[in-house]
PDB file of C-alpha atoms in Angstrom:
ATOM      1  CA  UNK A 271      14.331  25.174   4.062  1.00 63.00           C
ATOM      2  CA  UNK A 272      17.861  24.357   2.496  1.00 76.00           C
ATOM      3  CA  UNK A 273      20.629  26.460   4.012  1.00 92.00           C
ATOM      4  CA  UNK A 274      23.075  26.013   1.718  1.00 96.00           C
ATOM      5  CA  UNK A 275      21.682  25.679  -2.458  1.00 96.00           C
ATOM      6  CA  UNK A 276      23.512  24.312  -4.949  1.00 97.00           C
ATOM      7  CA  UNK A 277      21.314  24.512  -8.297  1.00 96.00           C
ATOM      8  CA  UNK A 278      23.822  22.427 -10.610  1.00 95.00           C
ATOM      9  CA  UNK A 279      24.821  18.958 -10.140  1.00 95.00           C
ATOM     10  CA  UNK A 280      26.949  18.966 -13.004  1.00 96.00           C
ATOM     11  CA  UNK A 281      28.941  21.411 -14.750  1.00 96.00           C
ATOM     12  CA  UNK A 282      31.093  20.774 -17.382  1.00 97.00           C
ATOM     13  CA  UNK A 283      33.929  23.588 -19.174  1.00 97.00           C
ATOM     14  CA  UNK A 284      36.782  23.155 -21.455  1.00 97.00           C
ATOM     15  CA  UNK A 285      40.293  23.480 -20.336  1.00 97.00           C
ATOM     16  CA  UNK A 286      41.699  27.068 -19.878  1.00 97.00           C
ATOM     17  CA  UNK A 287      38.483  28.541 -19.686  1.00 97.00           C
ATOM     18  CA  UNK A 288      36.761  29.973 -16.569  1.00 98.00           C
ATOM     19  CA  UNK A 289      33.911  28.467 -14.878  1.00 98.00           C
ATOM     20  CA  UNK A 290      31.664  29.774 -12.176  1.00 98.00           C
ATOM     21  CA  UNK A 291      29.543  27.735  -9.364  1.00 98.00           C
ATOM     22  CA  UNK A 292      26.586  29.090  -7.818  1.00 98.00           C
ATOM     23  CA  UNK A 293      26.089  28.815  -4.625  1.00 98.00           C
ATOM     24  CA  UNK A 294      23.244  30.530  -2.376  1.00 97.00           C
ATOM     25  CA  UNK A 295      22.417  30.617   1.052  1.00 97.00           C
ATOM     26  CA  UNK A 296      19.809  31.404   3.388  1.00 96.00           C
ATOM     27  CA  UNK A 297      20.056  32.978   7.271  1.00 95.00           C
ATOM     28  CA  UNK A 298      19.104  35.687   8.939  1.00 93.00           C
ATOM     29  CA  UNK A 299      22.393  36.040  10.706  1.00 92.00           C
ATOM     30  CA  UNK A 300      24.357  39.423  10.446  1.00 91.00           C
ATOM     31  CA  UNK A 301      27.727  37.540  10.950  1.00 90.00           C
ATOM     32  CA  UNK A 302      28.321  34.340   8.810  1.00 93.00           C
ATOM     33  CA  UNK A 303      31.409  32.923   6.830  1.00 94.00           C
ATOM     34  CA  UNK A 304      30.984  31.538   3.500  1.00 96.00           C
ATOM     35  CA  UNK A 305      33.318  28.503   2.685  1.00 97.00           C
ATOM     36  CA  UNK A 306      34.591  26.423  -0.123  1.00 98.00           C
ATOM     37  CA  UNK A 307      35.798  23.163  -0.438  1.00 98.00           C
ATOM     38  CA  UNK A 308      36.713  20.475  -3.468  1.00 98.00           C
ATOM     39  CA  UNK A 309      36.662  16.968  -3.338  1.00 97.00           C
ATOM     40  CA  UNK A 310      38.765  15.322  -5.977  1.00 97.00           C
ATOM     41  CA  UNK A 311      37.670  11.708  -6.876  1.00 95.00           C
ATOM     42  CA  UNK A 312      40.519  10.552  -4.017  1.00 94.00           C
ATOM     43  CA  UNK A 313      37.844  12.075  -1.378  1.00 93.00           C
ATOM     44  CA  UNK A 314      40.082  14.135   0.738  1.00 94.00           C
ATOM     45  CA  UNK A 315      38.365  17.844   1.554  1.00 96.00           C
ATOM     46  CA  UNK A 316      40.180  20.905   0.203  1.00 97.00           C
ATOM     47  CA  UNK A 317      39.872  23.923   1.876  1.00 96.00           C
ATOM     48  CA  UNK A 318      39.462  26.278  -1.102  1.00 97.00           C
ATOM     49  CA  UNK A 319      38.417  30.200  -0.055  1.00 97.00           C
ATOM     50  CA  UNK A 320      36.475  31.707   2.759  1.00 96.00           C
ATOM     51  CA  UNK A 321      34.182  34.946   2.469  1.00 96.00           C
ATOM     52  CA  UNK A 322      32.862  36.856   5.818  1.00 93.00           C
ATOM     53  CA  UNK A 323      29.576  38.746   5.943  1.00 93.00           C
ATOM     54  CA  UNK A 324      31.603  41.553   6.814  1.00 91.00           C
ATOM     55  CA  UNK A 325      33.724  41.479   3.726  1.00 90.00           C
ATOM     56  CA  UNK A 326      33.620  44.580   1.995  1.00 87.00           C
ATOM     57  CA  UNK A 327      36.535  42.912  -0.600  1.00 93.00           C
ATOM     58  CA  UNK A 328      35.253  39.755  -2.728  1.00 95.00           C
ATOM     59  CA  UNK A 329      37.987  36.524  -1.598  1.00 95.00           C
ATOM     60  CA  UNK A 330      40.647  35.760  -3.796  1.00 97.00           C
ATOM     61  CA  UNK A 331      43.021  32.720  -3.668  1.00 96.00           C
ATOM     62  CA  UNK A 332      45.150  32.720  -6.989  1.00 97.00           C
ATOM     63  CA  UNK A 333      42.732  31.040  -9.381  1.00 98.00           C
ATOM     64  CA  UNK A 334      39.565  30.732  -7.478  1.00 98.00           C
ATOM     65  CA  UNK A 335      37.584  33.837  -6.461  1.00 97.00           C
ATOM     66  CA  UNK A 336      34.192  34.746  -4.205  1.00 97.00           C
ATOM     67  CA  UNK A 337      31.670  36.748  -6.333  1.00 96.00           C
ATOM     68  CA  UNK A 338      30.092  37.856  -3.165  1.00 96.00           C
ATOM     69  CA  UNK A 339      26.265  39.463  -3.730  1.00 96.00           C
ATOM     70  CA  UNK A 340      24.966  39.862  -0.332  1.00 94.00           C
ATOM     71  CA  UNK A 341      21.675  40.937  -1.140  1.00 94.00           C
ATOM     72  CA  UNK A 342      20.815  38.216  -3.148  1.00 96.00           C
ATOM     73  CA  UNK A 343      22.452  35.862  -0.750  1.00 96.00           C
ATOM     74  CA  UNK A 344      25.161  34.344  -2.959  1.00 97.00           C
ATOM     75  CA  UNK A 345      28.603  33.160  -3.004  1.00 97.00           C
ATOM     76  CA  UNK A 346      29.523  32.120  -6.458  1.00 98.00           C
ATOM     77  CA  UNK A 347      32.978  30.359  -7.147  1.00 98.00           C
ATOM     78  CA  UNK A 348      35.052  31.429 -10.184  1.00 98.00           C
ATOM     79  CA  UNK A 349      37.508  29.405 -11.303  1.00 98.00           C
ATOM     80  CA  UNK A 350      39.855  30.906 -13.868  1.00 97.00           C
ATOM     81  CA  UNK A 351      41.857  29.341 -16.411  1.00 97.00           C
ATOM     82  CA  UNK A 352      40.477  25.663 -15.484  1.00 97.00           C
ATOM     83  CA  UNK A 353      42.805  23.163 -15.523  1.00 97.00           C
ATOM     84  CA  UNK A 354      41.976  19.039 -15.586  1.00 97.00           C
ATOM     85  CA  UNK A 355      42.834  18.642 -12.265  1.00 97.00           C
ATOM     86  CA  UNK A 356      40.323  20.814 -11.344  1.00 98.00           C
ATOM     87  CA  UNK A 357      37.806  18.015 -12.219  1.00 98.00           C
ATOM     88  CA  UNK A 358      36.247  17.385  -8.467  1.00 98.00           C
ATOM     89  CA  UNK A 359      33.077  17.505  -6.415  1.00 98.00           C
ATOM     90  CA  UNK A 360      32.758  21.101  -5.012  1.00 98.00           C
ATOM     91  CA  UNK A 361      31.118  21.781  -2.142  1.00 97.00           C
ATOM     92  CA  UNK A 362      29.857  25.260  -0.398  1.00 98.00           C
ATOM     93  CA  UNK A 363      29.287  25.402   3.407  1.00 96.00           C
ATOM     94  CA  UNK A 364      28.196  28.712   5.810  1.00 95.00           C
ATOM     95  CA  UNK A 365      29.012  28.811   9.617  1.00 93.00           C
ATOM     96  CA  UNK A 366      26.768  30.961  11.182  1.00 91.00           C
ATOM     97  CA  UNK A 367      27.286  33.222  14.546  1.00 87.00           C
ATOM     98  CA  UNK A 368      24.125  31.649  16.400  1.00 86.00           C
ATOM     99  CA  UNK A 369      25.069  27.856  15.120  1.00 84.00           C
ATOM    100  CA  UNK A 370      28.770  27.622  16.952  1.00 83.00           C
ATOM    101  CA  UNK A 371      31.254  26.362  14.882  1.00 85.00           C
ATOM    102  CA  UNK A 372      28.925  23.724  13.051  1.00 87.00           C
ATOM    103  CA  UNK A 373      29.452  24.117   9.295  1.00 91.00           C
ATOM    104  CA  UNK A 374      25.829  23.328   6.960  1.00 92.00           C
ATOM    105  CA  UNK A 375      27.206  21.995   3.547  1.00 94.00           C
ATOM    106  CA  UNK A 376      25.312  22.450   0.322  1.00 94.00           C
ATOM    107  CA  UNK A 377      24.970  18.739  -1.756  1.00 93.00           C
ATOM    108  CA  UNK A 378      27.581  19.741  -3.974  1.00 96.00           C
ATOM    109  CA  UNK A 379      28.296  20.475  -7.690  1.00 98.00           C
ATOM    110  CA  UNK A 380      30.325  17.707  -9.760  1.00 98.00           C
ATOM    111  CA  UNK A 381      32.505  19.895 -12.218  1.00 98.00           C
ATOM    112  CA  UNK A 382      34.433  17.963 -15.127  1.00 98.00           C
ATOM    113  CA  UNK A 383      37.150  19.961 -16.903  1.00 97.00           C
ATOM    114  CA  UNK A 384      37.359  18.584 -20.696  1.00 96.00           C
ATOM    115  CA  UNK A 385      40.910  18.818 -22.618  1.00 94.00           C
TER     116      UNK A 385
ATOM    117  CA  UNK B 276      53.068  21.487   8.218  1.00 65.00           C
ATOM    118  CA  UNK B 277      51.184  18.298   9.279  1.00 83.00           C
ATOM    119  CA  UNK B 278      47.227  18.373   8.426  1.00 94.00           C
ATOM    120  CA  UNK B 279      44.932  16.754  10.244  1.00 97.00           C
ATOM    121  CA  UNK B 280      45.883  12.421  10.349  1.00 97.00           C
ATOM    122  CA  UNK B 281      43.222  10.035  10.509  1.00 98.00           C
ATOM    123  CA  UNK B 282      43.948   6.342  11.264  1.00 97.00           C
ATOM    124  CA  UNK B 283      42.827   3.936   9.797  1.00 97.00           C
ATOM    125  CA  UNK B 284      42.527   5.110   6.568  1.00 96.00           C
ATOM    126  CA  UNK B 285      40.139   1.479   5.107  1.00 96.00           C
ATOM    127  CA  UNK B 286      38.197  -0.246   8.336  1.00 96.00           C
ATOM    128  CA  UNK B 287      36.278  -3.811   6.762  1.00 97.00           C
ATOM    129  CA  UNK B 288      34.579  -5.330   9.640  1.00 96.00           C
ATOM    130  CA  UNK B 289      31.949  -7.567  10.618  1.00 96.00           C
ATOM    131  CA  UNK B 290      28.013  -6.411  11.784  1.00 96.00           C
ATOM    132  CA  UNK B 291      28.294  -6.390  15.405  1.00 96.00           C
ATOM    133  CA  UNK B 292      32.105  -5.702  16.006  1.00 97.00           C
ATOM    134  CA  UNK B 293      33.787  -2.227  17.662  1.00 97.00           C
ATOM    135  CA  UNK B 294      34.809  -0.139  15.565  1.00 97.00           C
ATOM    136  CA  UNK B 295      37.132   3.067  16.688  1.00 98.00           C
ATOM    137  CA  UNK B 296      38.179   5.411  14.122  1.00 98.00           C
ATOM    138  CA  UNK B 297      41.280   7.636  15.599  1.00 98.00           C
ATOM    139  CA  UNK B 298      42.082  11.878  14.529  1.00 98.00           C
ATOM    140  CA  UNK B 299      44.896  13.472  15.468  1.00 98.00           C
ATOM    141  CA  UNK B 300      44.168  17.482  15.094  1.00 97.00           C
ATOM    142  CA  UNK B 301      46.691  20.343  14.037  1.00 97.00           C
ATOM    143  CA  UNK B 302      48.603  21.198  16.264  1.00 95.00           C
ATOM    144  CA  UNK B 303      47.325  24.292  17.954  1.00 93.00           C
ATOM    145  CA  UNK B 304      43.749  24.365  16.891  1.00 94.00           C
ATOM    146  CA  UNK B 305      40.993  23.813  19.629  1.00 93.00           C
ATOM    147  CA  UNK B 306      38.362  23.020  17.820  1.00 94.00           C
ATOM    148  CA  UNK B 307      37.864  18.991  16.335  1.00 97.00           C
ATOM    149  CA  UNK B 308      35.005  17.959  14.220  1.00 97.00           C
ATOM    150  CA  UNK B 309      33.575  14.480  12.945  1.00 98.00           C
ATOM    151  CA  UNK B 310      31.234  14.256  10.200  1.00 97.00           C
ATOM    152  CA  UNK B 311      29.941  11.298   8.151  1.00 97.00           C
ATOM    153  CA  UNK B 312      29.686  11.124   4.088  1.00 96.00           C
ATOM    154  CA  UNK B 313      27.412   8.822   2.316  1.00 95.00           C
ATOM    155  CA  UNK B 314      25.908   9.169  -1.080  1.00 91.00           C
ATOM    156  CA  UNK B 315      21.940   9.058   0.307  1.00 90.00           C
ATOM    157  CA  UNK B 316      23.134  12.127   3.266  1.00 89.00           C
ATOM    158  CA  UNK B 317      26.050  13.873   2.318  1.00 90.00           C
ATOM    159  CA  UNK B 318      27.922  15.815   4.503  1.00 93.00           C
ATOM    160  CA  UNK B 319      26.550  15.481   8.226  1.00 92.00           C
ATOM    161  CA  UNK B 320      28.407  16.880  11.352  1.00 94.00           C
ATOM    162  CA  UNK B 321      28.286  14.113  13.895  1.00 96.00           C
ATOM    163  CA  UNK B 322      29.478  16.048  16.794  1.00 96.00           C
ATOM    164  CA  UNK B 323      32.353  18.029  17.786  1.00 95.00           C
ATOM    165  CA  UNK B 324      34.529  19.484  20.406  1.00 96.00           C
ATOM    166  CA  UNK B 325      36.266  22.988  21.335  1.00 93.00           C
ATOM    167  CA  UNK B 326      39.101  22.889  23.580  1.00 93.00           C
ATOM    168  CA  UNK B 327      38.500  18.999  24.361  1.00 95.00           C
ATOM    169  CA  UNK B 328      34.823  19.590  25.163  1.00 95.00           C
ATOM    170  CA  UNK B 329      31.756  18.105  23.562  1.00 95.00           C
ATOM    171  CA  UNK B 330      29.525  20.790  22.353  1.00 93.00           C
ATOM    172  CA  UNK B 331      27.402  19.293  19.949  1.00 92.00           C
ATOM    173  CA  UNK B 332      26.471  15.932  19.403  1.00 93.00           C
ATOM    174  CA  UNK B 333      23.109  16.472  18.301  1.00 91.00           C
ATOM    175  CA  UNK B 334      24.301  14.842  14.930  1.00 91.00           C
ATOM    176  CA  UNK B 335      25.215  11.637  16.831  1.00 94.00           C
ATOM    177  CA  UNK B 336      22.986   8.786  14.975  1.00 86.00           C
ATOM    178  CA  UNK B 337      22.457   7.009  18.480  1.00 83.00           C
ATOM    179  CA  UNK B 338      23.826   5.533  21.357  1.00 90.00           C
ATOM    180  CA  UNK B 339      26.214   3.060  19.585  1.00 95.00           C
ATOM    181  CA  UNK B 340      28.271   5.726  18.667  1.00 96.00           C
ATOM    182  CA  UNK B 341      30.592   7.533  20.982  1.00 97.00           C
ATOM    183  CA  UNK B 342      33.423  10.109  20.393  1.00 97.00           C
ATOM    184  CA  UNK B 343      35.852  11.189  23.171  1.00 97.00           C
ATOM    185  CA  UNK B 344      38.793  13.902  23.233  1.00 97.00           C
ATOM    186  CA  UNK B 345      41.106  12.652  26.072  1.00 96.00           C
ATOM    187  CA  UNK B 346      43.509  15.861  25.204  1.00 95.00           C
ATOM    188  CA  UNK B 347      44.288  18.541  22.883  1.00 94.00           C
ATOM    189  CA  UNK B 348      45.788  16.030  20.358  1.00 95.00           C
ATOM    190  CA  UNK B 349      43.773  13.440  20.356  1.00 96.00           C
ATOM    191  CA  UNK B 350      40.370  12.063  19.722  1.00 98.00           C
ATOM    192  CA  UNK B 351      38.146   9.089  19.186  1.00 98.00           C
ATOM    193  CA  UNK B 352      34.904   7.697  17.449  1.00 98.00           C
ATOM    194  CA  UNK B 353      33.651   4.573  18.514  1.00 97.00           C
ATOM    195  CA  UNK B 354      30.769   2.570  17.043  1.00 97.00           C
ATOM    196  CA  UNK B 355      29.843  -0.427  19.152  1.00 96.00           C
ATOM    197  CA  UNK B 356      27.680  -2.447  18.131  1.00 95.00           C
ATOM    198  CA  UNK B 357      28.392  -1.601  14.104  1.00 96.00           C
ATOM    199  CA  UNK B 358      25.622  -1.926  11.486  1.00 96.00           C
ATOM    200  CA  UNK B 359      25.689  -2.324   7.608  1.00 96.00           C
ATOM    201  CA  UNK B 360      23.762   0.470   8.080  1.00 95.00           C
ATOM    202  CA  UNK B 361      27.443   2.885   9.395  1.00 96.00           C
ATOM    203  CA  UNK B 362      28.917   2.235   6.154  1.00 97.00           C
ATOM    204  CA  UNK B 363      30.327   5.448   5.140  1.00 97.00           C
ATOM    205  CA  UNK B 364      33.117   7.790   4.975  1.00 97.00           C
ATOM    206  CA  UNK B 365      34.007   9.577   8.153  1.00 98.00           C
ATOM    207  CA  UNK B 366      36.170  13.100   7.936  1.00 98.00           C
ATOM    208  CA  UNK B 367      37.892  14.288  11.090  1.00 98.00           C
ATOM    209  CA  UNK B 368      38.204  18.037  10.948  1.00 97.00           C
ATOM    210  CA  UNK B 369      40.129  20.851  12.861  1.00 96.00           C
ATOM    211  CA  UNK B 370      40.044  24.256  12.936  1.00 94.00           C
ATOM    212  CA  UNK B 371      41.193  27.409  15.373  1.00 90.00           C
ATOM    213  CA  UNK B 372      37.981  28.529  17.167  1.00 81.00           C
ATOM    214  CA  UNK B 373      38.669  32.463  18.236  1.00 76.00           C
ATOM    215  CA  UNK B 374      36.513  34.155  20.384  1.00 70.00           C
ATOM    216  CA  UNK B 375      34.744  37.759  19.477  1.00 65.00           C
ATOM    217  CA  UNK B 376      36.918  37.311  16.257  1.00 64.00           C
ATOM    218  CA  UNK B 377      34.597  37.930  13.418  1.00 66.00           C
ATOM    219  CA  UNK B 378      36.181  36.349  10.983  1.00 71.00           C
ATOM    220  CA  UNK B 379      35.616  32.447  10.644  1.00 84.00           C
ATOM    221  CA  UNK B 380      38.689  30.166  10.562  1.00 88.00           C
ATOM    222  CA  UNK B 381      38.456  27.025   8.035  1.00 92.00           C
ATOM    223  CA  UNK B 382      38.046  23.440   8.797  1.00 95.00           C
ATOM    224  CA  UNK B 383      40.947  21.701   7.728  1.00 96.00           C
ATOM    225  CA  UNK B 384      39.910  17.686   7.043  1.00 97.00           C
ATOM    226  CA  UNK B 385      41.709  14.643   7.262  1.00 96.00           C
ATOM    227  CA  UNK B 386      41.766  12.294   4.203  1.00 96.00           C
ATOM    228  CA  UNK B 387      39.002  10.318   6.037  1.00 97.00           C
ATOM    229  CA  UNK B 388      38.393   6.394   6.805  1.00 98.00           C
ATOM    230  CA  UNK B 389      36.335   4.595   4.809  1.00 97.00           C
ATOM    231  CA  UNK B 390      34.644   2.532   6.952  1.00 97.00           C
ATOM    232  CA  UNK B 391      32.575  -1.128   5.583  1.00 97.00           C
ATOM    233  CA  UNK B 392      30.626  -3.058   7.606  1.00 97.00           C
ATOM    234  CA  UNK B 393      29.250  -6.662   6.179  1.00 95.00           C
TER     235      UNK B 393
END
């Protein structure tokens, strides 16, 4: 079974308006750290936001932002007030407590901001 | 603040040659990383190290590849022989591994080497 889910390949949203980008996740792990990362079309990796199981708080890091629903084992990225150089690959990874530090990756979501 | 450097940045080389790709971690963190990137795979952790050990190399694609961490600030990944087939993008990635902490530090990456082989 896929740790790490990422339903859309492709998202698309029109400049200044908010986007979100699911993200779900499977472990049976009590401690765990949710991660994003963005890949803009030069290929580096961009730490985005991190989320811990033990977060009561959703993460926020100026325009992105964790929607956090433990229960239902997701970690959806908002992105508010999209800009175009938010056009990148994004990509959501969880390090579990019984996997060391090894980071699983989800296949990514391709998101195109439109002016 | 210096991120994580990875040298060479392009590597174009011929089936059979050596190749080494070279990181350079931030300074401070003990943990170092190398994955691999290709279209067909995505994201794979090759192997990586915490406080200059190997801990994982289950990811390793066989014995032509090799990865060392002489010291805190420096590490290797060798291919040798290379295949067509090792045609990717490899990351280099560092982060600070705390013990009993429960909160997860990031991987920071490098900008990668894109690595050809003909």
């Amino acid at each position: 079974a896929q740790k790490i889910t990422q339903t859309q390949p492709g998202m698309f949203v029109q400049e200044k308006e908010a986007v979100t980008l699911d993200c779900t996740y499977d472990t049976s792990d009590q401690s765990y750290g949710l991660f994003w990362y963005k890949q803009p079309s030069s290929g580096e990796m961009i730490f985005l936001i991190y989320q811990g199981s033990y977060d009561e708080q959703n993460a926020t890091e100026g325009r992105y932002s964790l929607n956090f629903q433990k229960a239902r084992k997701s970690a959806n990225l908002v992105i508010s007030a999209s800009q175009l150089g938010d056009s990148a690959m994004y990509f959501c990874a969880m390090r579990e407590r019984t996997s060391g530090s090894r980071l699983t990756f989800g296949e990514g979501t391709q998101l195109t901001v439109n002016p | 603040d210096a991120g994580v450097i990875q040298s060479p940045r392009h590597e174009v080389t011929e089936m059979g040659q050596e190749v080494t790709l070279r990181c350079k971690p931030i300074s401070g963190h003990n943990s170092l990383f190398w994955y691999r990137q290709t279209m067909m795979r995505g994201l794979e952790l090759l192997i990586y190290f915490n406080n200059n050990v190997p801990i994982d190399d289950s990811g390793m694609p066989e014995d032509r590849f090799s990865a060392k961490m002489p010291n805190a600030s420096f590490s290797t990944l060798k291919i040798q022989p290379s295949e067509p087939r090792d045609s990717a993008v490899y990351f280099c990635a560092s982060s600070l591994h705390l013990l009993g902490n429960r909160a997860y530090q990031p991987q920071h990456f490098g900008d990668g080497t894109r690595l050809s082989i003909l």
